[in-house]
XYZ file of C-alpha atoms in Angstrom:
373
model
C 0.000 0.000 0.000
C 1.305 3.459 -0.881
C 2.267 5.718 1.998
C -0.412 8.228 2.981
C 0.242 11.867 2.097
C 0.223 13.936 5.282
C 1.780 17.096 6.649
C 4.660 16.798 9.067
C 3.971 17.426 12.743
C 3.005 21.066 13.234
C 4.707 23.330 15.721
C 2.547 25.209 18.205
C 2.940 28.477 16.284
C 2.048 26.828 12.956
C -0.985 25.065 14.393
C -2.273 28.209 16.101
C -1.814 30.320 12.964
C -3.603 27.806 10.730
C -6.403 27.515 13.263
C -6.730 31.312 13.402
C -6.935 31.599 9.596
C -9.581 28.857 9.331
C -11.677 30.188 12.213
C -11.632 33.870 11.301
C -11.417 33.527 7.530
C -9.029 35.466 5.322
C -9.225 38.157 2.693
C -7.396 35.750 0.377
C -9.418 32.705 -0.658
C -6.206 30.926 -1.702
C -4.683 31.427 1.738
C -7.882 30.308 3.493
C -8.282 27.129 1.433
C -4.628 26.159 1.733
C -4.725 26.669 5.507
C -7.801 24.451 5.677
C -5.998 21.742 3.670
C -3.016 21.762 6.038
C -5.110 21.796 9.220
C -7.324 18.996 7.936
C -4.276 16.914 7.013
C -2.735 17.508 10.450
C -5.961 16.184 11.954
C -5.623 12.892 10.092
C -8.082 13.553 7.267
C -7.260 11.762 4.015
C -6.709 13.446 0.667
C -10.174 12.670 -0.835
C -11.892 14.086 2.260
C -9.752 17.230 2.206
C -10.338 17.744 -1.518
C -14.074 17.477 -1.003
C -13.928 19.791 2.019
C -12.276 22.649 0.108
C -13.764 21.800 -3.305
C -10.338 21.288 -4.858
C -8.841 18.734 -7.193
C -7.341 15.709 -5.457
C -3.994 16.421 -7.158
C -3.863 19.889 -5.605
C -4.000 18.704 -1.990
C -0.797 16.560 -2.087
C 1.015 19.417 -3.861
C 0.134 21.870 -1.061
C 1.073 19.314 1.612
C 4.461 18.618 0.007
C 5.155 22.350 -0.336
C 4.364 22.872 3.340
C 6.696 20.050 4.307
C 9.416 21.780 2.246
C 9.010 25.488 3.037
C 6.495 25.695 5.892
C 3.766 28.344 6.087
C 5.273 30.205 3.111
C 3.262 27.798 0.945
C 0.080 29.685 1.933
C 1.087 32.514 -0.405
C 2.092 31.240 -3.868
C 4.308 33.641 -5.767
C 4.341 34.472 -9.447
C 7.323 35.775 -11.398
C 7.403 38.421 -14.144
C 7.911 42.131 -14.744
C 10.853 44.271 -15.751
C 14.395 43.605 -14.435
C 15.048 44.801 -10.909
C 16.998 48.026 -10.517
C 18.424 47.130 -7.100
C 21.073 44.484 -6.579
C 20.280 41.477 -4.367
C 22.595 42.895 -1.679
C 20.712 46.198 -1.722
C 17.401 44.412 -1.392
C 18.715 42.336 1.496
C 19.884 45.493 3.257
C 16.485 47.186 2.871
C 14.608 44.114 4.079
C 16.955 43.698 7.030
C 16.419 47.369 7.939
C 12.630 47.012 7.695
C 12.641 44.027 10.046
C 14.949 45.674 12.586
C 13.531 47.814 15.382
C 14.358 51.466 14.561
C 15.680 52.188 18.065
C 18.442 49.608 17.498
C 19.601 51.672 14.508
C 19.637 54.909 16.469
C 16.294 56.218 15.185
C 13.911 57.957 17.649
C 10.764 55.930 16.921
C 9.442 52.456 17.651
C 8.333 51.453 14.138
C 9.009 52.319 10.512
C 6.650 54.094 8.174
C 7.132 53.783 4.414
C 8.403 57.354 4.203
C 10.912 56.919 7.054
C 12.079 53.544 5.745
C 12.624 54.874 2.214
C 14.637 57.814 3.543
C 16.894 55.862 5.905
C 19.036 53.958 3.275
C 19.934 57.289 1.619
C 21.645 58.490 4.816
C 23.620 55.391 5.757
C 27.359 56.030 5.483
C 28.971 53.875 2.792
C 25.713 52.425 1.472
C 23.495 54.955 -0.303
C 20.402 53.262 -1.727
C 17.747 55.252 -3.550
C 14.344 53.628 -3.643
C 10.881 55.119 -4.048
C 8.019 54.457 -1.700
C 6.004 52.395 -4.190
C 9.047 50.337 -5.164
C 9.701 49.804 -1.457
C 6.161 48.538 -0.945
C 6.560 46.092 -3.838
C 9.942 44.902 -2.527
C 8.613 44.240 0.960
C 5.569 42.417 -0.405
C 7.754 40.310 -2.682
C 10.003 39.348 0.220
C 7.092 38.479 2.486
C 7.433 41.484 4.817
C 4.061 43.029 5.694
C 2.812 45.648 8.150
C 1.383 43.673 11.077
C 0.148 44.175 14.584
C 2.495 43.134 17.370
C 1.160 39.981 18.997
C 1.948 37.814 21.958
C 2.557 34.105 21.541
C 2.763 31.019 23.671
C 4.038 27.493 23.338
C 2.526 24.413 24.851
C 3.901 23.978 28.394
C 2.547 20.428 28.501
C 5.424 18.107 29.545
C 3.683 15.262 27.669
C 3.151 17.230 24.450
C 5.019 14.836 22.153
C 3.638 11.760 23.893
C 0.042 12.968 23.484
C 0.597 13.801 19.818
C 2.144 10.352 19.313
C -0.911 8.678 20.873
C -3.255 10.653 18.622
C -1.219 9.836 15.493
C -1.090 6.166 16.481
C -4.874 5.723 16.574
C -5.309 7.806 13.413
C -3.108 5.319 11.586
C -4.311 2.080 13.206
C -8.053 2.657 13.725
C -9.249 5.346 11.269
C -12.799 3.936 11.224
C -13.158 3.974 15.010
C -11.964 7.491 15.782
C -14.160 10.432 16.715
C -13.460 14.029 17.677
C -15.364 16.298 20.048
C -15.107 20.023 20.763
C -17.162 23.152 21.389
C -17.037 26.520 19.699
C -18.619 29.780 20.743
C -19.951 31.832 22.348
C -22.656 32.272 19.709
C -24.633 35.461 20.241
C -27.713 36.831 18.532
C -26.437 39.758 16.515
C -25.861 40.683 12.861
C -22.548 39.132 11.856
C -20.389 40.414 9.041
C -19.441 38.077 6.243
C -19.208 38.077 2.464
C -21.531 37.405 -0.457
C -21.971 38.040 -4.172
C -23.547 41.417 -4.930
C -23.509 44.215 -7.467
C -20.448 46.408 -7.239
C -20.919 49.101 -4.615
C -24.133 47.520 -3.313
C -23.136 45.047 -0.583
C -25.735 43.315 1.543
C -26.323 45.290 4.740
C -27.448 44.233 8.209
C -28.887 46.434 10.960
C -26.814 47.408 13.982
C -27.688 46.166 17.490
C -27.440 48.011 20.777
C -29.173 45.674 23.227
C -28.421 41.945 23.209
C -30.766 40.159 25.587
C -30.730 36.648 24.147
C -27.609 35.425 25.911
C -25.139 33.082 24.250
C -24.932 29.432 23.244
C -22.088 26.983 22.620
C -22.076 24.490 19.762
C -21.081 21.011 20.967
C -19.825 19.182 17.893
C -18.984 15.531 17.239
C -17.110 14.303 14.177
C -16.745 10.747 12.880
C -13.411 10.601 11.072
C -14.109 7.258 9.419
C -17.543 8.252 8.107
C -16.725 11.959 7.621
C -19.972 12.884 9.420
C -20.372 15.972 11.621
C -23.210 16.483 14.086
C -23.940 18.456 17.236
C -26.300 20.746 19.165
C -26.285 24.163 20.827
C -26.141 24.402 24.627
C -26.471 27.282 27.053
C -23.059 26.563 28.554
C -20.185 24.139 28.600
C -20.282 21.471 31.273
C -19.558 17.878 32.192
C -23.207 16.847 31.686
C -23.250 18.138 28.096
C -19.869 16.541 27.389
C -21.116 13.204 28.673
C -24.233 13.474 26.490
C -22.029 14.064 23.449
C -19.815 11.096 24.294
C -22.885 8.872 24.638
C -24.033 9.929 21.167
C -20.573 9.037 19.853
C -20.722 5.642 21.547
C -24.139 5.064 19.908
C -22.533 5.640 16.511
C -20.594 2.372 17.000
C -23.084 0.085 18.790
C -21.006 -3.083 18.282
C -19.373 -2.759 21.722
C -15.805 -2.642 20.378
C -13.452 0.072 21.686
C -13.634 3.531 20.141
C -11.281 6.514 20.439
C -12.341 10.130 21.035
C -9.967 13.075 20.515
C -10.749 16.152 22.627
C -8.948 19.000 24.336
C -7.963 19.515 27.976
C -11.004 21.525 29.093
C -11.908 20.660 32.686
C -15.478 19.841 31.580
C -14.012 16.997 29.478
C -12.163 15.223 32.287
C -14.600 14.821 35.179
C -14.737 11.716 37.353
C -18.152 10.677 35.995
C -16.901 11.024 32.424
C -13.787 8.914 33.045
C -15.811 6.259 34.881
C -18.387 6.062 32.090
C -15.705 6.004 29.391
C -13.870 3.125 31.054
C -17.086 1.147 31.474
C -18.170 1.642 27.845
C -14.756 1.140 26.174
C -14.364 4.768 25.139
C -10.679 5.689 25.007
C -10.177 9.437 25.518
C -7.151 10.946 23.738
C -6.487 14.496 24.950
C -4.630 17.068 22.885
C -1.676 18.866 24.515
C -2.265 22.121 26.359
C -2.592 25.096 23.956
C -2.554 22.670 20.995
C -6.224 22.297 20.148
C -5.205 22.470 16.477
C -4.362 18.760 16.800
C -8.087 17.978 17.094
C -9.381 16.826 13.649
C -12.724 18.591 14.161
C -11.111 22.044 14.099
C -10.775 22.051 10.291
C -14.507 21.385 9.947
C -15.569 24.163 12.338
C -14.244 26.762 9.887
C -16.808 26.079 7.099
C -19.546 25.635 9.706
C -18.872 29.129 11.029
C -18.415 30.703 7.579
C -21.638 29.311 6.074
C -24.006 29.597 9.066
C -22.740 32.343 11.421
C -20.922 34.740 9.073
C -23.181 36.982 6.959
C -26.221 36.143 9.108
C -28.819 37.959 11.177
C -30.666 35.277 13.136
C -33.577 36.582 15.212
C -33.146 34.164 18.112
C -31.274 31.051 19.143
C -33.989 28.733 17.839
C -33.569 30.102 14.316
C -29.781 29.974 14.666
C -29.880 26.335 15.789
C -32.163 25.363 12.893
C -29.725 26.992 10.468
C -26.823 25.040 11.987
C -28.675 21.736 11.735
C -29.808 22.447 8.169
C -26.184 23.041 7.168
C -25.070 19.863 8.966
C -27.639 17.801 7.063
C -26.480 19.294 3.770
C -22.805 18.881 4.662
C -23.178 15.207 5.626
C -25.146 14.463 2.472
C -22.356 15.989 0.353
C -19.347 15.047 2.444
C -17.795 12.302 0.339
C -18.002 10.381 -2.865
C -21.642 9.166 -3.030
C -20.784 5.501 -3.617
C -18.421 5.304 -0.626
C -20.823 7.140 1.653
C -23.789 5.005 0.595
C -21.879 1.785 1.222
C -20.864 2.940 4.698
C -24.399 3.975 5.559
C -25.776 0.595 4.459
C -23.254 -1.143 6.698
C -24.112 1.063 9.675
C -27.841 0.482 9.101
C -27.259 -3.277 9.029
C -25.382 -3.201 12.334
C -28.004 -1.006 13.985
C -30.738 -3.318 12.750
C -29.025 -6.351 14.229
C -28.511 -4.606 17.569
C -31.994 -3.090 17.625
C -30.570 0.409 18.093
C -31.986 3.478 16.430
C -29.507 6.272 15.640
C -31.100 9.248 13.973
C -33.182 12.318 14.495
C -31.666 14.701 16.988
C -27.969 13.970 17.561
C -28.076 13.740 21.365
C -30.194 14.886 24.282
C -29.175 16.588 27.524
C -30.393 19.316 29.819
C -29.666 22.703 28.246
């Protein structure tokens, strides 16, 4: 059997950045889709599933994965060549880029950041290296070399002493038992307010939503479950996170495999996921919990599928109440599961599941799972 195409193990910074792009969207559709491919591959999704998820050709996904393994996150922004010959030498360009990425105070300048005007003027005054470059040419040079104007941000690495061991355990079950692995997570809070998004419209006539001043509906949290083997996503909205709602979700996952054989559930380290009742029930019902490392929720395979769920149901919406919002989420989930994979593969899997449920006398359908809101 040919070796599966998969991204290398992500670092904490890479995983957090990909997760941020998928969750919040991006002004570049190419960047957004490529980030979704990488995050889905890191979660153990196979190439056909990823291609269907992002509506791309199956030959494109391995290309993006291989490029990431070679050059890292630079593969999110493909570059095209062309144009007239450059007027600056490579050494001059390196000097300008190095200056732009150096804090001005270290070069004796009385400000904390560069502006285009200040940066273009500085190389003309350096003793022994006079470089003349216009502001527009400077902008093009910085963009070509991957230097952009960004907000200063804090960052954190996983302090989990068992980080590598936990990632190894997750990768082990993804390879050995792909048809018996599930993922669980929550996302939110989901409020009742007009949410910005994007849509097709006549130029200069975008769709508009009213502003809100009083928000009295409270918030909800979507509790999602994902079957990696079947590529099926389901879940419900709850008023809050809690051990009772987590246990209800795990019971719905256990019902998805009613044959009594062990199953594996990937979830993060939230305290509501690790209560005594949950561990006792999981041990009794052969549910093996595989926790992601601290601050590494990107390792959960469900994260890649939360991005489209948010973009197509929450973004560009103006739900009147939580009931309408929940109906919209469930309508999208039904559509997504019906179009998740190649029809012949999905139909065969559903027939097999129906046969097993019929033999066991277990009904799995309707609402995904029940618990006190």
